[in-house]
PDB file of C-alpha atoms in Angstrom:
ATOM      1  CA  UNK A   1      -2.639  28.095 -10.984  1.00 38.00           C
ATOM      2  CA  UNK A   2      -1.796  24.460 -11.748  1.00 43.00           C
ATOM      3  CA  UNK A   3       1.013  24.577  -9.223  1.00 44.00           C
ATOM      4  CA  UNK A   4      -1.333  25.997  -6.596  1.00 74.00           C
ATOM      5  CA  UNK A   5      -3.157  22.667  -6.270  1.00 87.00           C
ATOM      6  CA  UNK A   6      -1.674  19.405  -5.011  1.00 86.00           C
ATOM      7  CA  UNK A   7      -2.696  16.083  -3.499  1.00 83.00           C
ATOM      8  CA  UNK A   8      -2.420  17.759  -0.089  1.00 88.00           C
ATOM      9  CA  UNK A   9      -4.735  20.640  -1.041  1.00 92.00           C
ATOM     10  CA  UNK A  10      -7.755  21.211   1.194  1.00 96.00           C
ATOM     11  CA  UNK A  11     -10.656  23.629   1.327  1.00 97.00           C
ATOM     12  CA  UNK A  12     -10.960  25.725   4.511  1.00 96.00           C
ATOM     13  CA  UNK A  13     -14.284  25.961   6.355  1.00 97.00           C
ATOM     14  CA  UNK A  14     -15.778  28.168   9.062  1.00 96.00           C
ATOM     15  CA  UNK A  15     -15.489  25.386  11.663  1.00 97.00           C
ATOM     16  CA  UNK A  16     -11.735  25.136  11.131  1.00 96.00           C
ATOM     17  CA  UNK A  17     -12.043  21.658   9.615  1.00 97.00           C
ATOM     18  CA  UNK A  18     -10.350  21.611   6.222  1.00 97.00           C
ATOM     19  CA  UNK A  19     -11.933  19.373   3.579  1.00 98.00           C
ATOM     20  CA  UNK A  20      -9.470  17.520   1.320  1.00 97.00           C
ATOM     21  CA  UNK A  21      -9.813  18.483  -2.324  1.00 97.00           C
ATOM     22  CA  UNK A  22      -9.956  14.853  -3.494  1.00 98.00           C
ATOM     23  CA  UNK A  23     -11.352  11.756  -1.803  1.00 98.00           C
ATOM     24  CA  UNK A  24     -12.687   8.297  -2.569  1.00 98.00           C
ATOM     25  CA  UNK A  25     -16.391   7.524  -3.009  1.00 98.00           C
ATOM     26  CA  UNK A  26     -17.626   4.233  -1.549  1.00 97.00           C
ATOM     27  CA  UNK A  27     -21.156   3.956  -3.005  1.00 96.00           C
ATOM     28  CA  UNK A  28     -21.658   0.400  -4.329  1.00 94.00           C
ATOM     29  CA  UNK A  29     -18.108  -0.548  -3.393  1.00 96.00           C
ATOM     30  CA  UNK A  30     -18.453  -4.210  -2.479  1.00 93.00           C
ATOM     31  CA  UNK A  31     -22.182  -3.923  -1.698  1.00 91.00           C
ATOM     32  CA  UNK A  32     -25.450  -2.588  -3.143  1.00 87.00           C
ATOM     33  CA  UNK A  33     -28.008  -0.805  -0.952  1.00 87.00           C
ATOM     34  CA  UNK A  34     -31.359  -2.547  -0.675  1.00 78.00           C
ATOM     35  CA  UNK A  35     -33.455   0.195  -2.298  1.00 79.00           C
ATOM     36  CA  UNK A  36     -31.053   1.222  -5.054  1.00 76.00           C
ATOM     37  CA  UNK A  37     -32.619   1.123  -8.501  1.00 72.00           C
ATOM     38  CA  UNK A  38     -29.622  -0.536 -10.182  1.00 72.00           C
ATOM     39  CA  UNK A  39     -27.870  -3.376  -8.365  1.00 68.00           C
ATOM     40  CA  UNK A  40     -24.654  -5.137  -9.238  1.00 70.00           C
ATOM     41  CA  UNK A  41     -22.728  -8.188  -8.130  1.00 69.00           C
ATOM     42  CA  UNK A  42     -19.351  -7.168  -6.707  1.00 72.00           C
ATOM     43  CA  UNK A  43     -16.322  -9.128  -7.847  1.00 77.00           C
ATOM     44  CA  UNK A  44     -14.359  -8.211  -4.709  1.00 90.00           C
ATOM     45  CA  UNK A  45     -15.175  -7.382  -1.118  1.00 95.00           C
ATOM     46  CA  UNK A  46     -15.302  -3.852   0.229  1.00 97.00           C
ATOM     47  CA  UNK A  47     -12.222  -4.280   2.412  1.00 98.00           C
ATOM     48  CA  UNK A  48      -9.987  -5.485  -0.429  1.00 97.00           C
ATOM     49  CA  UNK A  49     -11.070  -2.606  -2.666  1.00 97.00           C
ATOM     50  CA  UNK A  50     -10.562  -0.023   0.075  1.00 98.00           C
ATOM     51  CA  UNK A  51      -7.105  -1.336   0.886  1.00 98.00           C
ATOM     52  CA  UNK A  52      -6.241  -0.608  -2.747  1.00 98.00           C
ATOM     53  CA  UNK A  53      -7.702   2.900  -2.450  1.00 98.00           C
ATOM     54  CA  UNK A  54      -5.715   3.646   0.699  1.00 98.00           C
ATOM     55  CA  UNK A  55      -2.519   2.266  -0.831  1.00 98.00           C
ATOM     56  CA  UNK A  56      -3.152   4.390  -3.925  1.00 97.00           C
ATOM     57  CA  UNK A  57      -3.071   7.471  -1.688  1.00 97.00           C
ATOM     58  CA  UNK A  58      -6.672   8.345  -0.828  1.00 97.00           C
ATOM     59  CA  UNK A  59      -7.145   9.700   2.682  1.00 97.00           C
ATOM     60  CA  UNK A  60     -10.692  11.094   2.529  1.00 98.00           C
ATOM     61  CA  UNK A  61     -13.325   8.334   2.389  1.00 98.00           C
ATOM     62  CA  UNK A  62     -16.943   9.222   1.628  1.00 98.00           C
ATOM     63  CA  UNK A  63     -19.104   6.685   3.472  1.00 98.00           C
ATOM     64  CA  UNK A  64     -22.791   6.444   4.404  1.00 98.00           C
ATOM     65  CA  UNK A  65     -25.244   4.443   6.458  1.00 98.00           C
ATOM     66  CA  UNK A  66     -27.149   3.737   3.213  1.00 97.00           C
ATOM     67  CA  UNK A  67     -24.134   2.155   1.504  1.00 96.00           C
ATOM     68  CA  UNK A  68     -24.160  -0.833   3.945  1.00 96.00           C
ATOM     69  CA  UNK A  69     -20.389  -1.305   3.613  1.00 97.00           C
ATOM     70  CA  UNK A  70     -18.871   0.634   6.527  1.00 98.00           C
ATOM     71  CA  UNK A  71     -17.728  -2.572   8.267  1.00 98.00           C
ATOM     72  CA  UNK A  72     -15.607  -3.421   5.246  1.00 98.00           C
ATOM     73  CA  UNK A  73     -14.209   0.102   5.200  1.00 98.00           C
ATOM     74  CA  UNK A  74     -13.288  -0.199   8.879  1.00 98.00           C
ATOM     75  CA  UNK A  75     -11.569  -3.504   8.184  1.00 98.00           C
ATOM     76  CA  UNK A  76      -9.599  -1.936   5.327  1.00 98.00           C
ATOM     77  CA  UNK A  77      -8.459   0.952   7.530  1.00 98.00           C
ATOM     78  CA  UNK A  78      -7.250  -1.525  10.159  1.00 98.00           C
ATOM     79  CA  UNK A  79      -5.422  -3.606   7.557  1.00 97.00           C
ATOM     80  CA  UNK A  80      -3.830  -0.575   5.901  1.00 97.00           C
ATOM     81  CA  UNK A  81      -2.179   0.715   9.083  1.00 92.00           C
ATOM     82  CA  UNK A  82      -2.841   4.296   7.947  1.00 97.00           C
ATOM     83  CA  UNK A  83      -2.972   6.393  11.159  1.00 97.00           C
ATOM     84  CA  UNK A  84      -6.456   7.639  12.024  1.00 97.00           C
ATOM     85  CA  UNK A  85      -5.152  11.229  12.240  1.00 97.00           C
ATOM     86  CA  UNK A  86      -4.227  11.041   8.553  1.00 97.00           C
ATOM     87  CA  UNK A  87      -7.748  10.076   7.480  1.00 98.00           C
ATOM     88  CA  UNK A  88     -10.813  12.207   6.824  1.00 98.00           C
ATOM     89  CA  UNK A  89     -13.920  10.064   7.295  1.00 98.00           C
ATOM     90  CA  UNK A  90     -17.315  11.206   6.065  1.00 98.00           C
ATOM     91  CA  UNK A  91     -20.569   9.446   6.823  1.00 98.00           C
ATOM     92  CA  UNK A  92     -24.187  10.284   6.095  1.00 98.00           C
ATOM     93  CA  UNK A  93     -27.398   9.444   7.937  1.00 98.00           C
ATOM     94  CA  UNK A  94     -30.070   7.864   5.741  1.00 98.00           C
ATOM     95  CA  UNK A  95     -33.692   8.935   5.232  1.00 98.00           C
ATOM     96  CA  UNK A  96     -35.258   6.104   7.225  1.00 98.00           C
ATOM     97  CA  UNK A  97     -33.214   7.096  10.256  1.00 98.00           C
ATOM     98  CA  UNK A  98     -33.841  10.826   9.846  1.00 98.00           C
ATOM     99  CA  UNK A  99     -37.570  10.121   9.665  1.00 98.00           C
ATOM    100  CA  UNK A 100     -37.463   8.141  12.929  1.00 98.00           C
ATOM    101  CA  UNK A 101     -35.798  10.954  14.868  1.00 98.00           C
ATOM    102  CA  UNK A 102     -33.092  11.626  17.429  1.00 98.00           C
ATOM    103  CA  UNK A 103     -32.758   8.216  19.080  1.00 98.00           C
ATOM    104  CA  UNK A 104     -32.439   6.501  15.685  1.00 98.00           C
ATOM    105  CA  UNK A 105     -29.855   9.046  14.483  1.00 98.00           C
ATOM    106  CA  UNK A 106     -27.780   8.585  17.632  1.00 98.00           C
ATOM    107  CA  UNK A 107     -27.960   4.814  17.189  1.00 98.00           C
ATOM    108  CA  UNK A 108     -26.891   5.125  13.545  1.00 98.00           C
ATOM    109  CA  UNK A 109     -23.848   7.251  14.339  1.00 98.00           C
ATOM    110  CA  UNK A 110     -22.765   4.765  17.013  1.00 98.00           C
ATOM    111  CA  UNK A 111     -23.089   1.925  14.496  1.00 98.00           C
ATOM    112  CA  UNK A 112     -20.975   3.879  12.008  1.00 98.00           C
ATOM    113  CA  UNK A 113     -18.326   4.556  14.654  1.00 98.00           C
ATOM    114  CA  UNK A 114     -18.173   0.860  15.525  1.00 98.00           C
ATOM    115  CA  UNK A 115     -18.112  -0.255  11.892  1.00 98.00           C
ATOM    116  CA  UNK A 116     -15.399   2.242  10.928  1.00 98.00           C
ATOM    117  CA  UNK A 117     -13.413   1.346  14.082  1.00 98.00           C
ATOM    118  CA  UNK A 118     -13.054   4.931  15.198  1.00 98.00           C
ATOM    119  CA  UNK A 119     -14.201   7.121  18.078  1.00 97.00           C
ATOM    120  CA  UNK A 120     -15.071  10.153  15.947  1.00 98.00           C
ATOM    121  CA  UNK A 121     -16.250  11.032  12.447  1.00 98.00           C
ATOM    122  CA  UNK A 122     -14.726  14.005  10.670  1.00 98.00           C
ATOM    123  CA  UNK A 123     -17.840  15.036   8.768  1.00 98.00           C
ATOM    124  CA  UNK A 124     -21.415  13.810   9.247  1.00 98.00           C
ATOM    125  CA  UNK A 125     -24.149  14.718   6.763  1.00 99.00           C
ATOM    126  CA  UNK A 126     -27.902  14.593   6.301  1.00 99.00           C
ATOM    127  CA  UNK A 127     -28.017  12.416   3.155  1.00 98.00           C
ATOM    128  CA  UNK A 128     -31.218  13.917   1.687  1.00 98.00           C
ATOM    129  CA  UNK A 129     -33.503  16.725   2.928  1.00 98.00           C
ATOM    130  CA  UNK A 130     -36.318  14.404   4.041  1.00 98.00           C
ATOM    131  CA  UNK A 131     -39.605  16.280   3.755  1.00 98.00           C
ATOM    132  CA  UNK A 132     -40.735  17.612   7.120  1.00 98.00           C
ATOM    133  CA  UNK A 133     -37.938  15.840   9.002  1.00 98.00           C
ATOM    134  CA  UNK A 134     -34.529  17.078   7.867  1.00 98.00           C
ATOM    135  CA  UNK A 135     -34.407  20.187  10.064  1.00 98.00           C
ATOM    136  CA  UNK A 136     -35.056  18.177  13.233  1.00 98.00           C
ATOM    137  CA  UNK A 137     -32.476  15.678  12.018  1.00 98.00           C
ATOM    138  CA  UNK A 138     -29.903  18.411  11.459  1.00 98.00           C
ATOM    139  CA  UNK A 139     -30.460  19.681  14.989  1.00 98.00           C
ATOM    140  CA  UNK A 140     -29.387  16.250  16.235  1.00 98.00           C
ATOM    141  CA  UNK A 141     -26.215  16.589  14.170  1.00 98.00           C
ATOM    142  CA  UNK A 142     -25.577  19.918  15.866  1.00 98.00           C
ATOM    143  CA  UNK A 143     -25.737  18.133  19.234  1.00 98.00           C
ATOM    144  CA  UNK A 144     -23.364  15.418  18.010  1.00 98.00           C
ATOM    145  CA  UNK A 145     -20.921  18.135  16.970  1.00 98.00           C
ATOM    146  CA  UNK A 146     -21.190  19.894  20.309  1.00 98.00           C
ATOM    147  CA  UNK A 147     -20.576  16.552  22.057  1.00 98.00           C
ATOM    148  CA  UNK A 148     -17.387  15.975  20.020  1.00 97.00           C
ATOM    149  CA  UNK A 149     -18.651  12.807  18.330  1.00 98.00           C
ATOM    150  CA  UNK A 150     -18.407  14.458  14.900  1.00 98.00           C
ATOM    151  CA  UNK A 151     -15.862  17.155  14.103  1.00 98.00           C
ATOM    152  CA  UNK A 152     -18.069  18.893  11.554  1.00 98.00           C
ATOM    153  CA  UNK A 153     -21.541  18.619  10.075  1.00 98.00           C
ATOM    154  CA  UNK A 154     -23.077  19.239   6.705  1.00 98.00           C
ATOM    155  CA  UNK A 155     -25.793  18.391   4.236  1.00 98.00           C
ATOM    156  CA  UNK A 156     -26.161  16.637   0.908  1.00 98.00           C
ATOM    157  CA  UNK A 157     -28.518  17.171  -2.009  1.00 98.00           C
ATOM    158  CA  UNK A 158     -30.010  20.365  -0.559  1.00 98.00           C
ATOM    159  CA  UNK A 159     -31.694  22.848  -2.853  1.00 98.00           C
ATOM    160  CA  UNK A 160     -31.517  26.562  -2.136  1.00 98.00           C
ATOM    161  CA  UNK A 161     -34.993  26.353  -0.642  1.00 98.00           C
ATOM    162  CA  UNK A 162     -34.090  23.405   1.625  1.00 98.00           C
ATOM    163  CA  UNK A 163     -31.159  25.388   2.963  1.00 98.00           C
ATOM    164  CA  UNK A 164     -33.218  28.547   3.442  1.00 98.00           C
ATOM    165  CA  UNK A 165     -35.654  26.522   5.562  1.00 98.00           C
ATOM    166  CA  UNK A 166     -32.778  25.072   7.576  1.00 98.00           C
ATOM    167  CA  UNK A 167     -31.045  28.428   7.913  1.00 98.00           C
ATOM    168  CA  UNK A 168     -33.983  29.864   9.847  1.00 98.00           C
ATOM    169  CA  UNK A 169     -33.571  27.292  12.626  1.00 98.00           C
ATOM    170  CA  UNK A 170     -29.955  26.095  12.637  1.00 98.00           C
ATOM    171  CA  UNK A 171     -27.344  27.113  15.198  1.00 98.00           C
ATOM    172  CA  UNK A 172     -24.311  25.759  13.334  1.00 98.00           C
ATOM    173  CA  UNK A 173     -23.878  26.387   9.629  1.00 98.00           C
ATOM    174  CA  UNK A 174     -23.082  23.245   7.604  1.00 98.00           C
ATOM    175  CA  UNK A 175     -19.580  23.224   6.189  1.00 98.00           C
ATOM    176  CA  UNK A 176     -20.506  21.345   3.018  1.00 98.00           C
ATOM    177  CA  UNK A 177     -23.317  20.568   0.619  1.00 98.00           C
ATOM    178  CA  UNK A 178     -22.597  17.372  -1.282  1.00 98.00           C
ATOM    179  CA  UNK A 179     -24.184  17.515  -4.736  1.00 98.00           C
ATOM    180  CA  UNK A 180     -24.056  15.803  -8.085  1.00 97.00           C
ATOM    181  CA  UNK A 181     -21.847  18.121 -10.149  1.00 97.00           C
ATOM    182  CA  UNK A 182     -20.524  17.486 -13.642  1.00 97.00           C
ATOM    183  CA  UNK A 183     -20.452  19.304 -16.983  1.00 97.00           C
ATOM    184  CA  UNK A 184     -23.780  17.558 -17.693  1.00 96.00           C
ATOM    185  CA  UNK A 185     -25.310  18.449 -14.335  1.00 96.00           C
ATOM    186  CA  UNK A 186     -23.985  21.953 -13.779  1.00 97.00           C
ATOM    187  CA  UNK A 187     -26.442  24.176 -11.889  1.00 97.00           C
ATOM    188  CA  UNK A 188     -24.821  27.619 -11.658  1.00 97.00           C
ATOM    189  CA  UNK A 189     -27.569  29.389  -9.702  1.00 98.00           C
ATOM    190  CA  UNK A 190     -27.468  26.740  -6.977  1.00 98.00           C
ATOM    191  CA  UNK A 191     -23.679  26.458  -6.942  1.00 98.00           C
ATOM    192  CA  UNK A 192     -23.134  30.227  -6.750  1.00 98.00           C
ATOM    193  CA  UNK A 193     -25.688  30.513  -3.950  1.00 98.00           C
ATOM    194  CA  UNK A 194     -23.894  27.997  -1.724  1.00 98.00           C
ATOM    195  CA  UNK A 195     -20.491  29.475  -2.528  1.00 98.00           C
ATOM    196  CA  UNK A 196     -21.806  32.893  -1.462  1.00 98.00           C
ATOM    197  CA  UNK A 197     -23.050  31.295   1.774  1.00 98.00           C
ATOM    198  CA  UNK A 198     -19.512  30.101   2.503  1.00 98.00           C
ATOM    199  CA  UNK A 199     -20.405  26.415   2.173  1.00 98.00           C
ATOM    200  CA  UNK A 200     -17.977  24.070   0.427  1.00 98.00           C
ATOM    201  CA  UNK A 201     -19.394  22.154  -2.519  1.00 98.00           C
ATOM    202  CA  UNK A 202     -18.467  18.499  -2.700  1.00 98.00           C
ATOM    203  CA  UNK A 203     -19.127  16.715  -5.959  1.00 98.00           C
ATOM    204  CA  UNK A 204     -20.288  13.158  -6.552  1.00 97.00           C
ATOM    205  CA  UNK A 205     -20.937  11.530  -9.944  1.00 95.00           C
ATOM    206  CA  UNK A 206     -18.554  13.938 -11.664  1.00 95.00           C
ATOM    207  CA  UNK A 207     -17.450  10.971 -13.788  1.00 94.00           C
ATOM    208  CA  UNK A 208     -21.089   9.978 -14.442  1.00 89.00           C
ATOM    209  CA  UNK A 209     -20.205   6.312 -13.763  1.00 80.00           C
ATOM    210  CA  UNK A 210     -18.018   6.450 -16.903  1.00 78.00           C
ATOM    211  CA  UNK A 211     -21.112   6.906 -19.103  1.00 84.00           C
ATOM    212  CA  UNK A 212     -19.895  10.151 -20.692  1.00 89.00           C
ATOM    213  CA  UNK A 213     -16.181   9.519 -21.022  1.00 92.00           C
ATOM    214  CA  UNK A 214     -16.613   9.079 -24.792  1.00 94.00           C
ATOM    215  CA  UNK A 215     -18.433  12.398 -25.176  1.00 95.00           C
ATOM    216  CA  UNK A 216     -16.817  14.131 -28.207  1.00 96.00           C
ATOM    217  CA  UNK A 217     -15.967  17.265 -26.210  1.00 97.00           C
ATOM    218  CA  UNK A 218     -14.337  15.234 -23.445  1.00 97.00           C
ATOM    219  CA  UNK A 219     -12.398  13.132 -25.936  1.00 97.00           C
ATOM    220  CA  UNK A 220     -11.182  16.251 -27.763  1.00 98.00           C
ATOM    221  CA  UNK A 221     -10.109  18.107 -24.632  1.00 98.00           C
ATOM    222  CA  UNK A 222      -8.515  15.045 -23.044  1.00 98.00           C
ATOM    223  CA  UNK A 223      -6.394  14.653 -26.176  1.00 98.00           C
ATOM    224  CA  UNK A 224      -5.519  18.353 -26.092  1.00 98.00           C
ATOM    225  CA  UNK A 225      -4.178  18.101 -22.537  1.00 98.00           C
ATOM    226  CA  UNK A 226      -2.780  14.584 -23.063  1.00 98.00           C
ATOM    227  CA  UNK A 227      -4.752  13.150 -20.141  1.00 98.00           C
ATOM    228  CA  UNK A 228      -7.446  10.540 -19.587  1.00 97.00           C
ATOM    229  CA  UNK A 229     -11.076  11.616 -19.861  1.00 97.00           C
ATOM    230  CA  UNK A 230     -11.630  10.987 -16.144  1.00 97.00           C
ATOM    231  CA  UNK A 231      -8.591  13.117 -15.301  1.00 98.00           C
ATOM    232  CA  UNK A 232      -9.952  15.982 -17.387  1.00 98.00           C
ATOM    233  CA  UNK A 233     -13.242  15.832 -15.457  1.00 98.00           C
ATOM    234  CA  UNK A 234     -11.467  15.601 -12.124  1.00 98.00           C
ATOM    235  CA  UNK A 235      -9.332  18.607 -12.958  1.00 98.00           C
ATOM    236  CA  UNK A 236     -12.427  20.547 -14.078  1.00 98.00           C
ATOM    237  CA  UNK A 237     -13.972  19.810 -10.703  1.00 98.00           C
ATOM    238  CA  UNK A 238     -11.047  20.815  -8.499  1.00 98.00           C
ATOM    239  CA  UNK A 239     -10.252  23.826 -10.666  1.00 97.00           C
ATOM    240  CA  UNK A 240     -13.721  25.058  -9.698  1.00 98.00           C
ATOM    241  CA  UNK A 241     -12.631  24.381  -6.086  1.00 97.00           C
ATOM    242  CA  UNK A 242     -15.249  21.670  -5.634  1.00 98.00           C
ATOM    243  CA  UNK A 243     -14.153  18.736  -3.489  1.00 98.00           C
ATOM    244  CA  UNK A 244     -13.986  15.742  -5.848  1.00 98.00           C
ATOM    245  CA  UNK A 245     -14.941  12.209  -4.731  1.00 98.00           C
ATOM    246  CA  UNK A 246     -14.455   9.797  -7.644  1.00 97.00           C
ATOM    247  CA  UNK A 247     -15.036   6.075  -7.366  1.00 95.00           C
ATOM    248  CA  UNK A 248     -13.393   3.176  -9.145  1.00 95.00           C
ATOM    249  CA  UNK A 249     -12.750  -0.376  -7.996  1.00 95.00           C
ATOM    250  CA  UNK A 250      -9.839  -0.711 -10.422  1.00 95.00           C
ATOM    251  CA  UNK A 251      -6.447   0.043  -8.846  1.00 97.00           C
ATOM    252  CA  UNK A 252      -4.892   1.688 -11.906  1.00 97.00           C
ATOM    253  CA  UNK A 253      -7.907   3.967 -12.374  1.00 97.00           C
ATOM    254  CA  UNK A 254      -7.883   4.824  -8.663  1.00 97.00           C
ATOM    255  CA  UNK A 255      -4.320   6.028  -9.106  1.00 98.00           C
ATOM    256  CA  UNK A 256      -5.100   7.881 -12.326  1.00 97.00           C
ATOM    257  CA  UNK A 257      -7.976   9.741 -10.682  1.00 97.00           C
ATOM    258  CA  UNK A 258      -5.474  11.293  -8.260  1.00 97.00           C
ATOM    259  CA  UNK A 259      -3.181  12.562 -11.017  1.00 97.00           C
ATOM    260  CA  UNK A 260      -4.786  15.949 -11.574  1.00 97.00           C
ATOM    261  CA  UNK A 261      -2.074  18.435 -10.726  1.00 96.00           C
ATOM    262  CA  UNK A 262       0.299  18.634 -13.680  1.00 95.00           C
ATOM    263  CA  UNK A 263      -2.018  20.478 -16.061  1.00 97.00           C
ATOM    264  CA  UNK A 264      -4.499  23.338 -16.035  1.00 97.00           C
ATOM    265  CA  UNK A 265      -7.628  23.761 -18.154  1.00 98.00           C
ATOM    266  CA  UNK A 266      -7.868  27.128 -19.903  1.00 98.00           C
ATOM    267  CA  UNK A 267     -10.650  29.532 -19.041  1.00 98.00           C
ATOM    268  CA  UNK A 268     -12.159  29.065 -22.514  1.00 98.00           C
ATOM    269  CA  UNK A 269     -12.262  25.298 -22.139  1.00 98.00           C
ATOM    270  CA  UNK A 270     -13.649  25.548 -18.598  1.00 98.00           C
ATOM    271  CA  UNK A 271     -16.536  27.654 -19.905  1.00 98.00           C
ATOM    272  CA  UNK A 272     -17.224  25.163 -22.682  1.00 98.00           C
ATOM    273  CA  UNK A 273     -17.323  22.334 -20.147  1.00 98.00           C
ATOM    274  CA  UNK A 274     -19.621  24.420 -17.947  1.00 98.00           C
ATOM    275  CA  UNK A 275     -22.136  24.758 -20.777  1.00 97.00           C
ATOM    276  CA  UNK A 276     -22.989  21.099 -21.410  1.00 96.00           C
ATOM    277  CA  UNK A 277     -26.083  20.823 -19.190  1.00 96.00           C
ATOM    278  CA  UNK A 278     -29.341  20.353 -21.092  1.00 94.00           C
ATOM    279  CA  UNK A 279     -32.990  20.831 -20.021  1.00 94.00           C
ATOM    280  CA  UNK A 280     -33.558  17.081 -19.980  1.00 93.00           C
ATOM    281  CA  UNK A 281     -30.732  16.686 -17.443  1.00 92.00           C
ATOM    282  CA  UNK A 282     -32.367  19.220 -15.154  1.00 95.00           C
ATOM    283  CA  UNK A 283     -35.662  17.381 -15.586  1.00 94.00           C
ATOM    284  CA  UNK A 284     -33.891  14.173 -14.528  1.00 94.00           C
ATOM    285  CA  UNK A 285     -32.528  15.962 -11.460  1.00 95.00           C
ATOM    286  CA  UNK A 286     -36.021  17.186 -10.557  1.00 96.00           C
ATOM    287  CA  UNK A 287     -37.405  13.648 -10.812  1.00 96.00           C
ATOM    288  CA  UNK A 288     -34.581  12.178  -8.731  1.00 95.00           C
ATOM    289  CA  UNK A 289     -34.964  14.829  -6.052  1.00 97.00           C
ATOM    290  CA  UNK A 290     -38.720  14.253  -5.784  1.00 97.00           C
ATOM    291  CA  UNK A 291     -38.116  10.531  -5.341  1.00 97.00           C
ATOM    292  CA  UNK A 292     -35.187  10.716  -2.937  1.00 97.00           C
ATOM    293  CA  UNK A 293     -36.566  13.200  -0.402  1.00 98.00           C
ATOM    294  CA  UNK A 294     -39.253  10.568   0.343  1.00 98.00           C
ATOM    295  CA  UNK A 295     -37.379   7.312  -0.313  1.00 97.00           C
ATOM    296  CA  UNK A 296     -37.384   4.604   2.348  1.00 97.00           C
ATOM    297  CA  UNK A 297     -39.835   6.476   4.572  1.00 98.00           C
ATOM    298  CA  UNK A 298     -43.588   5.987   5.108  1.00 98.00           C
ATOM    299  CA  UNK A 299     -44.047   8.988   2.767  1.00 98.00           C
ATOM    300  CA  UNK A 300     -42.439   7.213  -0.207  1.00 97.00           C
ATOM    301  CA  UNK A 301     -44.374   7.694  -3.433  1.00 94.00           C
ATOM    302  CA  UNK A 302     -46.601  10.518  -2.192  1.00 97.00           C
ATOM    303  CA  UNK A 303     -45.418  13.262  -4.511  1.00 96.00           C
ATOM    304  CA  UNK A 304     -48.025  15.653  -3.067  1.00 97.00           C
ATOM    305  CA  UNK A 305     -45.638  16.084  -0.118  1.00 97.00           C
ATOM    306  CA  UNK A 306     -42.705  17.256  -2.255  1.00 97.00           C
ATOM    307  CA  UNK A 307     -42.163  21.042  -2.296  1.00 94.00           C
ATOM    308  CA  UNK A 308     -43.879  22.556  -5.308  1.00 91.00           C
ATOM    309  CA  UNK A 309     -41.246  25.176  -6.019  1.00 91.00           C
ATOM    310  CA  UNK A 310     -37.499  24.685  -5.794  1.00 95.00           C
ATOM    311  CA  UNK A 311     -34.510  25.819  -7.792  1.00 96.00           C
ATOM    312  CA  UNK A 312     -33.223  23.183 -10.200  1.00 95.00           C
ATOM    313  CA  UNK A 313     -30.597  25.216 -12.070  1.00 95.00           C
TER     314      UNK A 313
END
């Protein structure tokens, strides 16, 4: 099994667009979004950091309108001289734009194309299932796909119920659902549902912004496999066949996060890692979801608009 996965590994999809198994996350890389709850002061610009990521070997870049750093990413791509055909560029359309409708979404994708210095995006996502608006927004993505502006389309942060609502009206099935997935936010009912639907799961915050790298279980298992804690978590992710998008602005850690292919976690240890989610974590997810499906829209703060019933596990 360990030999079956490599840096070149990719996950097949029904649209014929293969998703790389590992990519680089660009949230808060060189910039902080305006409405983020925790801001930071970057010590380097986006372009310099992304040049390091590209030189380290990353070819899938997870970008977004919300991250306000796509111009720096485009500059890094130009500086790196990596051929466009070798890259897999993801972008996501933010809530404000989804709320405004088709013209705003089309304008946003054109701005992303210009910023990234490309004439197509490999994968374009609805960032959050904005209440009452995400289905209409997804239908615009379907048009963008049919027009060849985006090679594939998908969603992020969708619950089972969000997808069931979308499923009734969509023409093109999303190839991916991008979710927070880690041993501490492991939602088997949701994950199994999307796997059964033939939708690739792409994981963000697997490393939990390094907050859990000193967890006793992680420390013990990392020592057992003679790897770094972040490498153990990355391997756990790809061994589940979830696309893994870690983020670090440190060059040596960027490189380490790609070194996942010379060991395999046993089935017993995988199950132990799978069992770390606690009720309070699911409660945190529920709170975040209720906030984010309204954030940066005129509906923000009106929790009466949030669906009353949705699967959190």
